[in-house]
Tab-separated table of C-alpha atoms in Angstrom:
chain	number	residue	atom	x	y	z
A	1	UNK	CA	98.206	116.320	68.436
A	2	UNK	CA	99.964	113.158	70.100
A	3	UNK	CA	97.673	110.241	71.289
A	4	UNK	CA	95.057	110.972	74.021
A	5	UNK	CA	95.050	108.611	77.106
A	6	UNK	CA	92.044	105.645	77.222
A	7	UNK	CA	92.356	102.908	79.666
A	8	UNK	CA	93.629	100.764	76.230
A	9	UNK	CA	96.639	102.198	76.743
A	10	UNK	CA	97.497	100.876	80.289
A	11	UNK	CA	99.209	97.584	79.601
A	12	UNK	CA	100.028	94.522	81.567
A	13	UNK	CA	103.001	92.622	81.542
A	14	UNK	CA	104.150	89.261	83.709
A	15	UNK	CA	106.935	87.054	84.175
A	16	UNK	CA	106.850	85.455	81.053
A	17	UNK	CA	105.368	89.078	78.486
A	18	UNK	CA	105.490	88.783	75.116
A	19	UNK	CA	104.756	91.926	72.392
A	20	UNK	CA	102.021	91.658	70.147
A	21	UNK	CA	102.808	93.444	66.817
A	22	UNK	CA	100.315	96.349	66.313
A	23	UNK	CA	100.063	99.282	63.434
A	24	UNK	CA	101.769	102.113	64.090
A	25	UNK	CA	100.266	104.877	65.917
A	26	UNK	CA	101.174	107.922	67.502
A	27	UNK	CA	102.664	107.697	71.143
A	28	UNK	CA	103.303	110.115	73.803
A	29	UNK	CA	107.178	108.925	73.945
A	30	UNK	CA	107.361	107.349	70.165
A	31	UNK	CA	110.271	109.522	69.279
A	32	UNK	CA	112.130	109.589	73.093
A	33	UNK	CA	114.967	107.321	73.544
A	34	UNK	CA	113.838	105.279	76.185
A	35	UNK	CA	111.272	103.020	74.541
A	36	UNK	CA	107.727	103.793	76.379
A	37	UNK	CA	105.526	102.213	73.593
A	38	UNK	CA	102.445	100.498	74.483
A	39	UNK	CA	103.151	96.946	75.148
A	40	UNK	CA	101.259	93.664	75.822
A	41	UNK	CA	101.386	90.790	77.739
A	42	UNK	CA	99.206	88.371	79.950
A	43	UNK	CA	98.071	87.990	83.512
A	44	UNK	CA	95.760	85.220	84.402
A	45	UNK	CA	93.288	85.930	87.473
A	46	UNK	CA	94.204	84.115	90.635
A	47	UNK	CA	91.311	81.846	92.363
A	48	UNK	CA	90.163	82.174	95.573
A	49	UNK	CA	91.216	79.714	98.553
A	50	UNK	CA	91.274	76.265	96.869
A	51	UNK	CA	89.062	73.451	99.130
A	52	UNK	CA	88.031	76.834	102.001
A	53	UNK	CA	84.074	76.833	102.927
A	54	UNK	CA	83.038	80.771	102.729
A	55	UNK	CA	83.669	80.503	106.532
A	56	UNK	CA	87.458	79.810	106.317
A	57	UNK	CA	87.715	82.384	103.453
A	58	UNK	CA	85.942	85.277	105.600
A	59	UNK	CA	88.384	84.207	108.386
A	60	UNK	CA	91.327	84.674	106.295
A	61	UNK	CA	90.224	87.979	104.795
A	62	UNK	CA	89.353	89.322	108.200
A	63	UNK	CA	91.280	87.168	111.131
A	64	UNK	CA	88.321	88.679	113.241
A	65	UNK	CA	88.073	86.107	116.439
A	66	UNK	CA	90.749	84.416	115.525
A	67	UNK	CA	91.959	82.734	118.494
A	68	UNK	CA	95.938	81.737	119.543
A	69	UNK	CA	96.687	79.444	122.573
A	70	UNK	CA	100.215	78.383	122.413
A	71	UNK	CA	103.059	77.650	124.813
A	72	UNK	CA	106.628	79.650	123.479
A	73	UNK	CA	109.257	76.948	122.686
A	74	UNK	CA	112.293	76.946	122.380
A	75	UNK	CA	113.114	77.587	118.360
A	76	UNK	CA	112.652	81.178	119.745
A	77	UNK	CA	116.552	80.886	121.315
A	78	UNK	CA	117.941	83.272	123.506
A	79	UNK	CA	117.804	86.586	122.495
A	80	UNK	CA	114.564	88.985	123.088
A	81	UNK	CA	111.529	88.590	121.200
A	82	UNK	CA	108.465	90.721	121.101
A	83	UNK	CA	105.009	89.759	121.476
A	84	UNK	CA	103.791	91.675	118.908
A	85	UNK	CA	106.856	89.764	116.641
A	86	UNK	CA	106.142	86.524	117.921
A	87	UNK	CA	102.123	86.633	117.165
A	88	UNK	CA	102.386	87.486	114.238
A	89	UNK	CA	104.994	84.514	113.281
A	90	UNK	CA	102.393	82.412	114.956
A	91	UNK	CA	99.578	83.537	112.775
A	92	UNK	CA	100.144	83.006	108.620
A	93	UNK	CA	99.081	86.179	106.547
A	94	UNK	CA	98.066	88.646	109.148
A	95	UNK	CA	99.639	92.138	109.587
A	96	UNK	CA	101.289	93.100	112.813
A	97	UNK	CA	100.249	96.483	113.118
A	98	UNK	CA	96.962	94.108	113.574
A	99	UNK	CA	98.176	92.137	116.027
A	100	UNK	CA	99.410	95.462	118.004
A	101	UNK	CA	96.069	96.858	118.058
A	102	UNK	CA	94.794	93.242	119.771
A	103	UNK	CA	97.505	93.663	121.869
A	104	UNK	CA	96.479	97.606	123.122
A	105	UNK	CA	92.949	96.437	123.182
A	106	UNK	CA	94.006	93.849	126.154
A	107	UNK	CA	93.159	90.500	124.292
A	108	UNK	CA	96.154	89.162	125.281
A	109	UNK	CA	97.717	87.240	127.634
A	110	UNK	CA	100.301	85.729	128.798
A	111	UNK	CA	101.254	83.205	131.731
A	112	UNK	CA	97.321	84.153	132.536
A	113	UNK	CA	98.001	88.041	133.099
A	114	UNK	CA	96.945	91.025	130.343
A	115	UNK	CA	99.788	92.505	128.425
A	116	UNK	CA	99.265	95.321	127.093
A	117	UNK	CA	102.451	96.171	125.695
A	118	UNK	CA	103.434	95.491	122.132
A	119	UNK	CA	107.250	95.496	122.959
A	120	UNK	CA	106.742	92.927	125.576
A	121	UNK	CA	109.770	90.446	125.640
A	122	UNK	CA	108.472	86.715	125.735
A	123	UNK	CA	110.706	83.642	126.709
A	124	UNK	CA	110.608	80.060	126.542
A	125	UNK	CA	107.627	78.328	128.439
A	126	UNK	CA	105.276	81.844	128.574
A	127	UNK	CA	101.288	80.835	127.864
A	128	UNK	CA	100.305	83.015	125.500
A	129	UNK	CA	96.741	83.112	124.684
A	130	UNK	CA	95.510	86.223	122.046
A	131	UNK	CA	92.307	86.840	120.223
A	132	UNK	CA	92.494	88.787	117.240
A	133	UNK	CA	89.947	91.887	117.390
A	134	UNK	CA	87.412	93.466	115.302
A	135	UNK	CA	88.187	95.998	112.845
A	136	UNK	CA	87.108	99.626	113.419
A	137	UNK	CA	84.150	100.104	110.779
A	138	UNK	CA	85.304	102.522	108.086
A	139	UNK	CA	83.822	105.510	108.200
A	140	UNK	CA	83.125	105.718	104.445
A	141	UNK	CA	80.240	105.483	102.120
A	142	UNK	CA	80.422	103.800	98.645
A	143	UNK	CA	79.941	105.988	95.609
A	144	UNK	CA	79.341	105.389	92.462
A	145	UNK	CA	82.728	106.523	90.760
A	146	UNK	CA	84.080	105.432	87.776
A	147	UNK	CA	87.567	103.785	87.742
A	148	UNK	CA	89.630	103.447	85.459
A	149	UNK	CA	90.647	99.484	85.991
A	150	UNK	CA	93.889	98.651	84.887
A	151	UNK	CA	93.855	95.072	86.321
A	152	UNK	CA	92.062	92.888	88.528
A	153	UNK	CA	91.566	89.652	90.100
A	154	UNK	CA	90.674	88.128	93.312
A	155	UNK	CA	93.207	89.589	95.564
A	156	UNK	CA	94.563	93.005	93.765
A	157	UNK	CA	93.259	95.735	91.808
A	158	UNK	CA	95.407	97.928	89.777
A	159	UNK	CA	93.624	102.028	88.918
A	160	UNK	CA	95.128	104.336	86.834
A	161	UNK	CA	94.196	107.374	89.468
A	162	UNK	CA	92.911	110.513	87.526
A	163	UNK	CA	94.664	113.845	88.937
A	164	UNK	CA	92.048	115.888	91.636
A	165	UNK	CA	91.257	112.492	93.292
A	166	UNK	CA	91.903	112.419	96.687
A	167	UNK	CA	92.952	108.528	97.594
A	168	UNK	CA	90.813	108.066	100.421
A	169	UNK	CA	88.760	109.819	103.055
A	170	UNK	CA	89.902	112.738	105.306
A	171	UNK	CA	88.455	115.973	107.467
A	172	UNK	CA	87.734	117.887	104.567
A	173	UNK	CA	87.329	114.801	101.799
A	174	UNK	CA	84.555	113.049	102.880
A	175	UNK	CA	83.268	111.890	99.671
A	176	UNK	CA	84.544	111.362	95.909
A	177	UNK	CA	87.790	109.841	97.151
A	178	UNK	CA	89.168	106.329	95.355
A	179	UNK	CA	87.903	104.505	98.601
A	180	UNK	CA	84.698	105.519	98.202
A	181	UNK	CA	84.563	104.458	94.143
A	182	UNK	CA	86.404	101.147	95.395
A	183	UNK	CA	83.810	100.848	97.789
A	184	UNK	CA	80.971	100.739	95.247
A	185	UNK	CA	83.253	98.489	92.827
A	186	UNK	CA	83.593	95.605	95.439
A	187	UNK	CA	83.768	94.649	98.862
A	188	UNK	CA	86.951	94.988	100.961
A	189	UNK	CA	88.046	94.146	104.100
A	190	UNK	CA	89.760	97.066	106.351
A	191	UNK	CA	93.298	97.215	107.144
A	192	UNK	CA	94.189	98.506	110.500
A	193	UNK	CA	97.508	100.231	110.482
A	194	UNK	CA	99.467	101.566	113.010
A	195	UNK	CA	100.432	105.137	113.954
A	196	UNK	CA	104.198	104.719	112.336
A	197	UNK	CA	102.969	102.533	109.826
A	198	UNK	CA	100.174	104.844	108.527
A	199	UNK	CA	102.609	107.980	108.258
A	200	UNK	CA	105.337	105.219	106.663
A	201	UNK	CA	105.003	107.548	103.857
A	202	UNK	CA	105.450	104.540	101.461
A	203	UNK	CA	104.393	106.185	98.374
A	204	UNK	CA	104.639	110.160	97.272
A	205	UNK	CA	101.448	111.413	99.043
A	206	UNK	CA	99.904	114.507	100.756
A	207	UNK	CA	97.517	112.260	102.397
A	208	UNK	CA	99.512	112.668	106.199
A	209	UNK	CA	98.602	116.351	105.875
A	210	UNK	CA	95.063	116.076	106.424
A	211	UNK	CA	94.901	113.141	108.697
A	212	UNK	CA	92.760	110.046	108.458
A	213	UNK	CA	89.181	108.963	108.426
A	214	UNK	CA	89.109	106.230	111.282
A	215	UNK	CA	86.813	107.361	114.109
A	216	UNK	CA	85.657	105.297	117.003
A	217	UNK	CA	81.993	105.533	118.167
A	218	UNK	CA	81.375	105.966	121.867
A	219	UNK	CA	80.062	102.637	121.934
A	220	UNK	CA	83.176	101.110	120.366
A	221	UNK	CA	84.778	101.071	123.922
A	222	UNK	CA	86.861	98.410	122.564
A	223	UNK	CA	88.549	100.710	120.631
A	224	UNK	CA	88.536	103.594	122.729
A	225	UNK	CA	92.695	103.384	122.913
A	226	UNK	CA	93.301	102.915	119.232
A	227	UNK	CA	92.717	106.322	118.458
A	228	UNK	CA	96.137	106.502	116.962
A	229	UNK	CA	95.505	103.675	114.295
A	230	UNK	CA	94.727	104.679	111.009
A	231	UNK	CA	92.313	102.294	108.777
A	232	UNK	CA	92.344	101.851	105.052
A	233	UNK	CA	90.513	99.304	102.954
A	234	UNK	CA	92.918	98.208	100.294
A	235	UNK	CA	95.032	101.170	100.063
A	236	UNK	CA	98.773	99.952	100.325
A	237	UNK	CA	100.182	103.300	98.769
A	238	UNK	CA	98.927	106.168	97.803
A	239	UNK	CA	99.362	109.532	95.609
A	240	UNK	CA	99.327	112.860	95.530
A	241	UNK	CA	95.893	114.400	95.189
A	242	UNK	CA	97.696	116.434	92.100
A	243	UNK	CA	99.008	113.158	90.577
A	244	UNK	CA	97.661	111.054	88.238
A	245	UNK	CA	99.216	107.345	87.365
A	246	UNK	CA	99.049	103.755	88.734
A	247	UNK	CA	98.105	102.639	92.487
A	248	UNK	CA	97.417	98.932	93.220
A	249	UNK	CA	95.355	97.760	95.783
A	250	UNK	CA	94.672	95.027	97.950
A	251	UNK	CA	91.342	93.234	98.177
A	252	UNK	CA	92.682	90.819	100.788
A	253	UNK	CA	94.803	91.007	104.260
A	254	UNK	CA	97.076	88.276	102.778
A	255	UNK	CA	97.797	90.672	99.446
A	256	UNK	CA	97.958	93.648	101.933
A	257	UNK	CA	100.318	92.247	103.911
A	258	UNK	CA	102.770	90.806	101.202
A	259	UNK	CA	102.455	94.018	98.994
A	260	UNK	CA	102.691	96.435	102.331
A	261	UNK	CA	106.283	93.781	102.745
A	262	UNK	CA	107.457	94.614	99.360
A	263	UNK	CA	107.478	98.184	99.620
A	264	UNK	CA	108.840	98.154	102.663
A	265	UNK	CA	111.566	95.981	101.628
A	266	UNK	CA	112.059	98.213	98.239
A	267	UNK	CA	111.582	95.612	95.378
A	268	UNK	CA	108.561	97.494	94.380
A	269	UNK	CA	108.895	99.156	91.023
A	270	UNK	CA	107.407	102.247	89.933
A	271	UNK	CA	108.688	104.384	87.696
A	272	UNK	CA	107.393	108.635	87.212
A	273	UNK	CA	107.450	111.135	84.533
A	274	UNK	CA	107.216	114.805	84.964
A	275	UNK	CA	107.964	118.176	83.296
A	276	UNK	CA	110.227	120.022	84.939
A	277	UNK	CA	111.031	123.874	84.665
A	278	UNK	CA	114.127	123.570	83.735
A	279	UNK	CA	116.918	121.012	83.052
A	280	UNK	CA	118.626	119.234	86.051
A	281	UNK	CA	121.953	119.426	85.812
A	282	UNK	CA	123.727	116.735	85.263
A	283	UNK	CA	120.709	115.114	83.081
A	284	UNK	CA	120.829	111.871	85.030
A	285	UNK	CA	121.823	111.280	88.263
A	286	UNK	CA	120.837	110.124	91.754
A	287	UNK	CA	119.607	112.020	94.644
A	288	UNK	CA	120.420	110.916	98.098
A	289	UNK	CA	118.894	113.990	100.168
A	290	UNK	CA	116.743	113.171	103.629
A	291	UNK	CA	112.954	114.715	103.101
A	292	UNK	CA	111.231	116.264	106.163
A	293	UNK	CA	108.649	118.528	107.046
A	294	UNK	CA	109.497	122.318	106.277
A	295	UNK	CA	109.250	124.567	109.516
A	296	UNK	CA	107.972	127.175	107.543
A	297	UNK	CA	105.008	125.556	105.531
A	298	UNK	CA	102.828	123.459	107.275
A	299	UNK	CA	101.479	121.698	103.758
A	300	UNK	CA	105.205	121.520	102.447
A	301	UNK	CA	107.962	118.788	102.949
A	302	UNK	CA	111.734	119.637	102.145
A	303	UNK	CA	114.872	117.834	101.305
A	304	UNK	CA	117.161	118.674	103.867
A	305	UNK	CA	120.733	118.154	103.855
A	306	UNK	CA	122.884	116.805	106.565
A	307	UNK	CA	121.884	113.922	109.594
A	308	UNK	CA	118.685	111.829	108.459
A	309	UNK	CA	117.711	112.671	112.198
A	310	UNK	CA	118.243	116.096	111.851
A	311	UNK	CA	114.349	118.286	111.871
A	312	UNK	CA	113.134	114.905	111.696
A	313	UNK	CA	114.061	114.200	108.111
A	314	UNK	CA	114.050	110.735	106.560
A	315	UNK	CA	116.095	109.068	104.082
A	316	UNK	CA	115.071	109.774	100.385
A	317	UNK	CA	116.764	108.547	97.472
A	318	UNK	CA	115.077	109.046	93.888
A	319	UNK	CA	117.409	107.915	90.605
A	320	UNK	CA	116.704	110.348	87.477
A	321	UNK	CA	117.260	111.254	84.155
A	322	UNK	CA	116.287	114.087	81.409
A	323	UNK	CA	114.313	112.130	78.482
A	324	UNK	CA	113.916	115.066	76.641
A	325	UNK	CA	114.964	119.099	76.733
A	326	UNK	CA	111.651	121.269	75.945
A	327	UNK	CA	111.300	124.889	74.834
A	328	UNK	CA	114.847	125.733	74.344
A	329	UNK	CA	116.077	124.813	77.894
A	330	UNK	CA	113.174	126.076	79.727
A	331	UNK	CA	111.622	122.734	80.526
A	332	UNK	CA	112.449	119.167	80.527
A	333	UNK	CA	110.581	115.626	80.303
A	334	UNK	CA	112.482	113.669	83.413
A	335	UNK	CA	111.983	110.030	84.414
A	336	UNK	CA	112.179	109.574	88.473
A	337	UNK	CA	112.247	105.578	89.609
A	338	UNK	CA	111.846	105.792	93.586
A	339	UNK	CA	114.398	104.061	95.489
A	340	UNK	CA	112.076	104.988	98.636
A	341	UNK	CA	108.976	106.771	98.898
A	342	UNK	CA	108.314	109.806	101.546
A	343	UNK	CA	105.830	112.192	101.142
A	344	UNK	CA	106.433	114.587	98.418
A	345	UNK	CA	109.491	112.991	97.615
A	346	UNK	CA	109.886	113.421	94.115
A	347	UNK	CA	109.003	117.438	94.270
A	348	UNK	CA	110.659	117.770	97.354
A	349	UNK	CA	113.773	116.501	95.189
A	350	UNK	CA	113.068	118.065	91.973
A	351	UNK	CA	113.244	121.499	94.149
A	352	UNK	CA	115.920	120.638	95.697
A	353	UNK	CA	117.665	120.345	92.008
A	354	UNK	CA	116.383	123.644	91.144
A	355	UNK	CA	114.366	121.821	88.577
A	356	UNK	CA	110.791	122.126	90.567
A	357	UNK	CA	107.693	120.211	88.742
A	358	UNK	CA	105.445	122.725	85.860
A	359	UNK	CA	102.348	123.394	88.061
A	360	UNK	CA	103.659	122.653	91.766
A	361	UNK	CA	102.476	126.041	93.356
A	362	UNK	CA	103.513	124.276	96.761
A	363	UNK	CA	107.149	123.894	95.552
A	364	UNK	CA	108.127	126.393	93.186
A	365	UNK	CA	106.751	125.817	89.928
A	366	UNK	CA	104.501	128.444	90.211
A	367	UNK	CA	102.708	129.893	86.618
A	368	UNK	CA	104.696	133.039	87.241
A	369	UNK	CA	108.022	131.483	87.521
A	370	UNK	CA	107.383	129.184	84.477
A	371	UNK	CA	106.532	132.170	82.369
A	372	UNK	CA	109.634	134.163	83.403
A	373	UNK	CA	111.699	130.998	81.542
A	374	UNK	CA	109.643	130.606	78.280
A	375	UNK	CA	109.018	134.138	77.207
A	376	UNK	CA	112.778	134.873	76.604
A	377	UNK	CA	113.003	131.594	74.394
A	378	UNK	CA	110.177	132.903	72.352
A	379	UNK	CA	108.724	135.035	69.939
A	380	UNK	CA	106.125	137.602	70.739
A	381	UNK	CA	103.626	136.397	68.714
A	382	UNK	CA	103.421	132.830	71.063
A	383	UNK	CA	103.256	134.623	73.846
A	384	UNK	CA	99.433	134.767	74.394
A	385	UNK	CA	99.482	131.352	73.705
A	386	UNK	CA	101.827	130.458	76.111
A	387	UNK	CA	99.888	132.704	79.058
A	388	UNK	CA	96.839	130.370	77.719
A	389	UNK	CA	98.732	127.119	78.135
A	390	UNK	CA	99.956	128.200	81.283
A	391	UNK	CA	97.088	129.265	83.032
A	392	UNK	CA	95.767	125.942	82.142
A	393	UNK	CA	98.117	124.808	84.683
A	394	UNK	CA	96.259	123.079	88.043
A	395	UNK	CA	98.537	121.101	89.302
A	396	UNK	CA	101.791	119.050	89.567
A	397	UNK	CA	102.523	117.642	86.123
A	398	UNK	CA	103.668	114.358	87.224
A	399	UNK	CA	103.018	110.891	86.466
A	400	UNK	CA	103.105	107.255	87.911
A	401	UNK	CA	104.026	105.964	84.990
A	402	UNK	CA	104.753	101.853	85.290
A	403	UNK	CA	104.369	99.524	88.333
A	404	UNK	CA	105.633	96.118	89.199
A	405	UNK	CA	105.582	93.732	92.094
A	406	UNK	CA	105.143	90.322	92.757
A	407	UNK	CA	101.636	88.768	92.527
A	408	UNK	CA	101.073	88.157	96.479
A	409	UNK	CA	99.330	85.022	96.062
A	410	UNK	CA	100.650	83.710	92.400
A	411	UNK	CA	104.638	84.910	93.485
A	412	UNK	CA	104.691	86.016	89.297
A	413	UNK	CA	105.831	89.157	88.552
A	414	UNK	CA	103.710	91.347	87.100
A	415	UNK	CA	104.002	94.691	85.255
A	416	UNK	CA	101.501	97.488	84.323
A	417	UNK	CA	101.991	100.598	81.948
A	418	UNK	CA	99.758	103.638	81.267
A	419	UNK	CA	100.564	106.858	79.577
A	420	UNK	CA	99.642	110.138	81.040
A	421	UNK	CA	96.283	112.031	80.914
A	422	UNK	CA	95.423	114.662	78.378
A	423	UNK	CA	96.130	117.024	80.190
A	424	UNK	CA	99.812	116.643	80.442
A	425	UNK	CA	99.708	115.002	77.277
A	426	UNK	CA	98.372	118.662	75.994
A	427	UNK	CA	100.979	120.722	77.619
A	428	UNK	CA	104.190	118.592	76.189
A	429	UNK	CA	102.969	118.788	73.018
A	430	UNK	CA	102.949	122.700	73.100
A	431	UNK	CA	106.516	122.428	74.947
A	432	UNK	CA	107.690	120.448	72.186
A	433	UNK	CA	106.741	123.037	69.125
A	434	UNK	CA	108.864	125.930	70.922
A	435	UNK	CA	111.641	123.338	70.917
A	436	UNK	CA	112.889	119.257	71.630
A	437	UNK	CA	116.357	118.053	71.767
A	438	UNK	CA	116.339	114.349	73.013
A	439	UNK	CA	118.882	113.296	75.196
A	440	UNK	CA	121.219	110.538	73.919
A	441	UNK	CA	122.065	107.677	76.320
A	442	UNK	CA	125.936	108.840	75.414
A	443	UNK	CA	125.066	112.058	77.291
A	444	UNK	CA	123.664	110.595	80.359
A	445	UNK	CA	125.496	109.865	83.811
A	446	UNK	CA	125.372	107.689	86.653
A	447	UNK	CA	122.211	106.002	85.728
């Protein structure tokens, strides 16, 4: 039996990692090509807000009442610039979907009138006076849930997410989400988040299925026309329900603004594992297919070919390769790194290769289906033990395997590693006694 996952085995790497020599042991990828061993390195916790009374620091983790009374000059130049733009260049480490929601709430003005319009164009010599408002109160309760820590420090926690956890509240997930175990584990402020920002789809998630847990008392009249806004404490990505792996979150508007900027901007790096039924063909490659909601299946996305605009579709792009061939053809081991990140986009993709993930009902890789390939490939006697393993199946056997970004108040780059859970752990190892050819870098393409 190959090496169980414990939260030893998520490592941390920075800038400046070195490896630590340990004894041998066995490893979930020890014999695979690519080198996935455990490996060490240092990350030292950041400090608060050197010289800030608890005032100034509550100030900068909240910007609630935070006032802005400034005349536009002229460094803006001639072409158009937004208000929404040009408050939040005004105002150091604050998100603009925060700003917008000031702005809606009409708590800003300029040249003495309200605007209430985010895309307003401003011009040299407009008074512009804003107040920043009040977060919507989150509408969860802390639980007392344990997490698996990978990292943390003032400003960022890293979680290896166990599979079946819901990331945070929703109509129909009330309780026993991350949020609410985050919750318990330490205060954090709330991140508003606009409409287009909070279905951004930044990370492979269900979550914009079943909506969002922000809801507006009837005496929060302030509010009352931010019913579109989505809040989330921390959470700057998310994951499937159905996946297990690494999520980092933010314990600060500054590190929820400069993480939210790195995703957006694509120098995040994350890097998945799955088992596939099947083998893509060729092993490695890159798939550049838009992902939008199917027509047909309300809980389903789709890659769709053709226009990005076409059914709404988005651009994907996901980079893969086979790591290992399982069971005589029947399954693979395949390593996805996200170029972008839409909902579902790694399934949506694998599907769209033929190649859909062990365990995805939703998307083809249904228990049935998965049979149908492994009891050709072998003998009769496995077969009840293959029905076993395969009933075992209950969900998506995928994996966020590594994550890197840039500390957002230390700039150092950081990296953190975990293996996958036992139960996908379980399931390879069974793959792998019906049958493993590795792949050789030789054999792989366009990587």
């Amino acid at each position: 039996m190959l090496s169980l996952h414990s939260c030893g085995c998520c490592r941390v790497l920075t800038s400046i990692a070195f490896r630590l020599q340990t004894s041998p042991s066995p490893s979930l990828f020890l014999s695979a090509p690519t080198n996935y061993k455990s490996r060490f390195g240092t990350a030292n916790a950041c400090s608060g807000f050197a010289g800030d009374s608890d005032s100034d620091e509550e100030q900068k983790l909240n910007f609630s009442g935070v006032r802005l009374e400034e005349t536009v000059d002229s460094r803006i130049g001639s072409g158009k610039v937004r208000l929404d733009n040009w408050i939040s260049s005004r105002i150091n480490g604050i998100s603009r979907a925060r700003v917008q929601s000031s702005i809606k709430a009409g708590l800003v003005h300029v040249n003495g009138r309200v605007v209430d319009k985010v895309s307003f164009n401003v011009k040299v010599g407009d008074e512009i006076k804003c107040t920043i408002a009040e977060l919507q109160k989150l509408r969860a309760v802390p639980e007392n849930i344990p997490l698996d820590i990978v990292y943390e420090d003032d400003h960022v926690l890293v979680i290896n997410k166990p599979a079946h956890m819901v990331v945070h509240p929703a109509p129909g997930n009330t309780s026993g989400t991350l949020v609410n175990g985050i919750l318990h584990h330490c205060n954090l402020p709330n991140f508003e988040l606009s409409k287009e920002e909070a279905l951004s789809d930044r990370e492979d998630s269900d979550d914009d299925f079943v909506g969002h847990c922000s809801e507006a008392s009837s005496s929060e009249q302030l509010h009352s026309r931010l019913s579109v806004a989505s809040v989330r404490p921390g959470i700057v990505h998310r994951l499937d329900k159905g996946t297990s792996g690494l999520l980092v979150v933010a314990k600060d508007e500054h590190s929820h603004m400069k993480l939210s900027e790195q995703f957006k901007q694509r120098t995040i790096k994350r890097v998945y594992v799955s088992l596939t039924a099947g083998v893509p063909t060729p092993v490695a490659g890159r798939v550049e297919v838009p992902v939008g909601r199917d027509l047909n299946n309300r809980i389903r996305m789709t890659a769709v070919a053709g226009p990005v605009n076409s059914r709404k579709a988005r651009h994907a792009a996901s980079r893969y390769k086979v790591i290992e061939i399982l069971a005589g053809g029947s399954c693979s081991l395949v390593e996805w790194k996200l170029e972008t990140g839409r909902t579902h986009q790694i399934r949506a993709h694998a599907r769209y290769l033929g190649v859909p993930l062990l365990g995805d009902e939703v998307y083809g890789g249904t228990k049935s289906m998965v049979l149908s390939l492994l009891r050709p490939r072998t003998t009769l006697s496995s077969h009840s033990k293959i029905v076993k393993m395969i009933s075992r199946l209950d969900r998506p056997c995928l994996h966020a395997l590594t994550l890197g970004f840039q500390h957002p108040h230390t700039g150092e780059q950081v990296h953190f590693s975990c293996e996958p859970p036992a139960d996908f752990d379980e399931i390879l190892s069974q793959l792998r006694e019906i049958g493993s050819e590795k792949v050789s870098f030789s054999n792989r393409s366009n990587l």
